[in-house]
Tab-separated table of C-alpha atoms in Angstrom:
chain	number	residue	atom	x	y	z
O	13	MET	CA	-70.003	13.398	17.691
O	14	GLN	CA	-67.852	16.206	16.318
O	15	ARG	CA	-65.378	15.617	19.127
O	16	ASP	CA	-65.138	11.908	18.103
O	17	ILE	CA	-64.431	12.913	14.493
O	18	GLN	CA	-61.692	15.330	15.612
O	19	THR	CA	-60.135	12.689	17.874
O	20	ASN	CA	-60.317	10.130	15.075
O	21	TYR	CA	-58.736	12.596	12.648
O	22	SER	CA	-55.905	13.492	15.045
O	23	VAL	CA	-55.189	9.776	15.695
O	24	GLN	CA	-55.027	9.137	11.945
O	25	ALA	CA	-52.789	12.177	11.437
O	26	SER	CA	-50.391	11.095	14.179
O	27	ASP	CA	-50.323	7.536	12.732
O	28	GLY	CA	-49.504	8.982	9.309
O	29	LEU	CA	-46.777	11.172	10.804
O	30	THR	CA	-45.300	8.186	12.674
O	31	ARG	CA	-45.297	6.082	9.480
O	32	PHE	CA	-43.634	8.952	7.586
O	33	LYS	CA	-40.936	9.229	10.274
O	34	LYS	CA	-40.331	5.462	10.136
O	35	LYS	CA	-40.002	5.536	6.336
O	36	LYS	CA	-37.680	8.511	6.604
O	37	ARG	CA	-35.537	6.677	9.185
O	38	VAL	CA	-35.382	3.514	7.038
O	39	LEU	CA	-34.426	5.585	3.984
O	40	LEU	CA	-31.689	7.326	5.987
O	41	TRP	CA	-30.221	3.977	7.120
O	42	VAL	CA	-30.334	2.622	3.560
O	43	MET	CA	-28.456	5.704	2.321
O	44	ILE	CA	-25.859	5.355	5.103
O	45	GLY	CA	-25.415	1.673	4.196
O	46	ILE	CA	-24.929	2.465	0.502
O	47	GLY	CA	-22.438	5.202	1.402
O	48	LEU	CA	-20.427	2.875	3.663
O	49	TYR	CA	-20.453	0.123	1.032
O	50	THR	CA	-19.138	2.579	-1.583
O	51	ILE	CA	-16.389	3.888	0.701
O	52	ILE	CA	-15.261	0.375	1.688
O	53	THR	CA	-15.266	-0.807	-1.946
O	54	VAL	CA	-13.187	2.171	-3.108
O	55	TYR	CA	-10.857	1.665	-0.134
O	56	LEU	CA	-10.252	-2.007	-0.944
O	57	ILE	CA	-9.827	-1.470	-4.695
O	58	SER	CA	-7.342	1.381	-4.311
O	59	GLY	CA	-4.916	-0.630	-2.166
O	60	PHE	CA	-5.444	1.365	1.037
O	61	ARG	CA	-5.045	-0.650	4.215
O	62	ILE	CA	-5.496	0.190	7.887
O	63	LEU	CA	-3.049	-1.846	9.958
O	64	PHE	CA	-3.393	-2.210	13.707
O	65	PRO	CA	-0.308	-3.029	15.826
O	66	GLY	CA	0.926	-6.533	14.928
O	67	GLN	CA	-1.452	-6.854	11.958
O	68	GLU	CA	-0.133	-7.736	8.508
O	69	THR	CA	-1.307	-7.802	4.919
O	70	GLN	CA	0.215	-9.192	1.711
O	71	VAL	CA	0.734	-8.272	-1.919
O	72	ILE	CA	1.596	-10.731	-4.688
O	73	VAL	CA	4.642	-10.225	-6.906
O	74	SER	CA	4.733	-12.065	-10.226
O	75	THR	CA	7.701	-11.027	-12.362
O	76	PRO	CA	7.300	-12.240	-15.972
O	77	ASP	CA	9.810	-14.882	-17.112
O	78	GLN	CA	11.371	-12.685	-19.806
O	79	GLU	CA	14.709	-11.020	-20.376
O	80	GLY	CA	14.559	-7.498	-18.926
O	81	ALA	CA	11.345	-8.092	-16.948
O	82	SER	CA	11.071	-6.443	-13.541
O	83	SER	CA	8.737	-5.808	-10.615
O	84	GLN	CA	8.467	-2.634	-8.567
O	85	PHE	CA	6.742	-2.455	-5.194
O	86	TYR	CA	5.293	0.961	-4.289
O	87	LEU	CA	4.489	1.783	-0.673
O	88	ILE	CA	2.846	5.013	0.454
O	89	LYS	CA	2.930	5.704	4.196
O	90	PHE	CA	0.920	8.511	5.730
O	91	ASP	CA	2.895	8.665	8.990
O	92	LYS	CA	6.275	7.595	10.404
O	93	THR	CA	5.161	4.354	12.064
O	94	LYS	CA	7.387	1.288	11.636
O	95	ILE	CA	6.359	-1.199	8.965
O	96	LYS	CA	8.237	-4.447	8.354
O	97	LEU	CA	8.520	-5.718	4.771
O	98	SER	CA	9.488	-9.371	4.275
O	99	GLY	CA	9.256	-12.138	1.690
O	100	GLN	CA	12.165	-11.003	-0.482
O	101	GLU	CA	15.894	-11.742	-0.054
O	102	VAL	CA	17.111	-8.567	-1.782
O	103	TRP	CA	15.406	-5.170	-1.793
O	104	GLY	CA	16.528	-2.369	-4.095
O	105	ASN	CA	15.796	1.327	-3.536
O	106	PRO	CA	17.072	4.155	-5.769
O	107	TYR	CA	19.571	6.218	-3.784
O	108	ASP	CA	17.992	9.526	-4.743
O	109	ASP	CA	14.478	8.191	-4.028
O	110	TYR	CA	13.151	8.716	-7.536
O	111	MET	CA	10.055	6.646	-8.026
O	112	ASP	CA	11.312	4.707	-11.017
O	113	TYR	CA	14.742	3.353	-11.909
O	114	PHE	CA	14.014	3.681	-15.602
O	115	ASN	CA	12.852	7.293	-15.574
O	116	SER	CA	15.503	8.644	-13.214
O	117	ASP	CA	19.001	9.848	-13.918
O	118	SER	CA	20.181	8.084	-10.775
O	119	GLU	CA	23.216	5.884	-11.189
O	120	GLU	CA	23.138	4.708	-7.585
O	121	ALA	CA	20.851	2.442	-5.596
O	122	VAL	CA	20.769	1.128	-2.051
O	123	ILE	CA	20.535	-2.659	-1.891
O	124	TYR	CA	19.284	-4.360	1.268
O	125	ASP	CA	20.607	-7.939	1.218
O	126	ILE	CA	18.696	-9.972	3.806
O	127	LYS	CA	20.685	-13.157	3.179
O	128	ARG	CA	24.128	-11.561	3.657
O	129	LYS	CA	22.820	-9.137	6.327
O	130	ASN	CA	24.396	-6.142	4.571
O	131	LYS	CA	23.317	-2.827	3.132
O	132	TYR	CA	25.146	-1.718	-0.025
O	133	LEU	CA	25.439	1.433	-2.062
O	134	VAL	CA	25.692	0.221	-5.649
O	135	SER	CA	26.965	2.651	-8.292
O	136	TYR	CA	26.289	2.076	-11.966
O	137	GLY	CA	28.588	3.807	-14.391
O	138	ASP	CA	31.337	2.514	-16.643
O	139	GLU	CA	31.580	-0.351	-14.178
O	140	MET	CA	29.425	-1.419	-11.247
O	141	THR	CA	30.808	-0.890	-7.730
O	142	GLU	CA	29.447	-2.012	-4.364
O	143	LYS	CA	30.210	-0.340	-1.056
O	144	ILE	CA	28.910	-1.600	2.308
O	145	ILE	CA	27.185	1.205	4.200
O	146	PRO	CA	26.084	1.313	7.867
O	147	ASN	CA	22.697	-0.094	8.819
O	148	ASP	CA	21.548	2.697	11.140
O	149	LYS	CA	18.151	2.155	12.803
O	150	ARG	CA	17.580	5.923	12.723
O	151	ASN	CA	17.423	5.788	8.903
O	152	GLU	CA	14.070	5.772	7.144
O	153	VAL	CA	14.791	2.252	5.826
O	154	TYR	CA	17.035	-0.304	7.550
O	155	LEU	CA	17.709	-4.049	7.674
O	156	ALA	CA	15.886	-6.274	10.171
O	157	ASP	CA	16.308	-10.011	10.855
O	158	ASP	CA	14.218	-11.331	7.967
O	159	GLY	CA	13.223	-8.173	6.108
O	160	ILE	CA	13.498	-4.408	6.177
O	161	ILE	CA	11.903	-1.820	8.449
O	162	VAL	CA	10.517	1.322	6.833
O	163	GLN	CA	9.710	4.361	8.969
O	164	TYR	CA	9.404	7.155	6.437
O	165	GLN	CA	6.403	9.276	5.549
O	166	GLY	CA	5.636	9.499	1.836
O	167	LYS	CA	6.011	7.293	-1.225
O	168	ARG	CA	8.892	4.941	-2.070
O	169	MET	CA	9.576	2.392	-4.764
O	170	PHE	CA	11.473	-0.851	-4.145
O	171	ASP	CA	12.809	-3.150	-6.845
O	172	VAL	CA	11.535	-6.642	-5.981
O	173	SER	CA	12.275	-8.450	-9.250
O	174	ALA	CA	12.605	-12.232	-9.217
O	175	ARG	CA	12.272	-13.286	-12.854
O	176	GLY	CA	9.748	-16.040	-13.460
O	177	GLU	CA	8.728	-16.296	-9.809
O	178	THR	CA	5.493	-15.573	-7.982
O	179	TYR	CA	5.705	-14.840	-4.261
O	180	LYS	CA	4.134	-12.703	-1.527
O	181	ILE	CA	5.477	-9.605	0.184
O	182	LYS	CA	4.313	-9.377	3.789
O	183	ILE	CA	3.606	-5.909	5.170
O	184	LYS	CA	3.415	-5.887	8.975
O	185	ASN	CA	2.773	-3.027	11.396
O	186	VAL	CA	5.511	-3.411	14.054
O	187	SER	CA	4.792	-0.094	15.785
O	188	LYS	CA	2.510	0.609	18.731
O	189	GLY	CA	0.039	2.733	16.773
O	190	ILE	CA	-2.504	2.275	13.996
O	191	THR	CA	-1.257	3.148	10.514
O	192	VAL	CA	-2.730	3.635	7.038
O	193	ILE	CA	-0.782	2.534	3.966
O	194	GLN	CA	-1.332	2.176	0.248
O	195	SER	CA	0.633	-0.376	-1.756
O	196	HIS	CA	0.767	-1.954	-5.183
O	197	VAL	CA	3.134	-3.898	-7.432
O	198	ASP	CA	3.937	-3.114	-11.070
O	199	ASN	CA	5.095	-6.178	-12.995
O	200	ARG	CA	6.779	-5.054	-16.210
O	201	GLU	CA	7.434	-7.215	-19.228
O	202	GLY	CA	10.875	-7.215	-20.833
O	203	ALA	CA	9.729	-6.126	-24.293
O	204	VAL	CA	8.188	-2.942	-22.872
O	205	LEU	CA	11.409	-2.057	-21.069
O	206	GLN	CA	13.546	-2.694	-24.140
O	207	LYS	CA	11.269	-0.444	-26.185
O	208	ASN	CA	11.564	2.359	-23.611
O	209	GLU	CA	15.351	2.055	-23.489
O	210	THR	CA	15.787	2.475	-27.255
O	211	GLU	CA	13.589	5.576	-27.565
């Protein structure tokens, strides 16, 4: 009789231990799921994208229809893979790679004109001058058929203003490897720019 009680007790104890392990396992999976959901949500909100070879993503540009309005496209690349940017006929990039035309002392910019198939160095001073410069594929940014190829590592800003228009910039991984990028567009209203210029 005592042996039956001990056997019964050990069966109940092992059942309780098994139930505890199952609850623990379920709780662990719930915590992993919540963690993954949080990471994916933060990833999507912050503009980070993982692009596989041939994969593309898009960002929307919507320059306000005001005098002095502009749009800047920021692209952060974490490696030197080739990314193709398209959807814009003219791309502007400050020559000295400052992140913002309006906060830099730069009086020069590189203009990538997709329509005319030329790359220009534009100087702003007493008068504006344009000089055609070579489109070398060894450069960090160069012209392609219907866009530009970027193969730098770091952060760059491109002027993508088209006043009063809304359009999409396509970002395509044209390399053989997986890449991670972060991108966003700042659409600035004209009144804000005029205020900054007079200060």
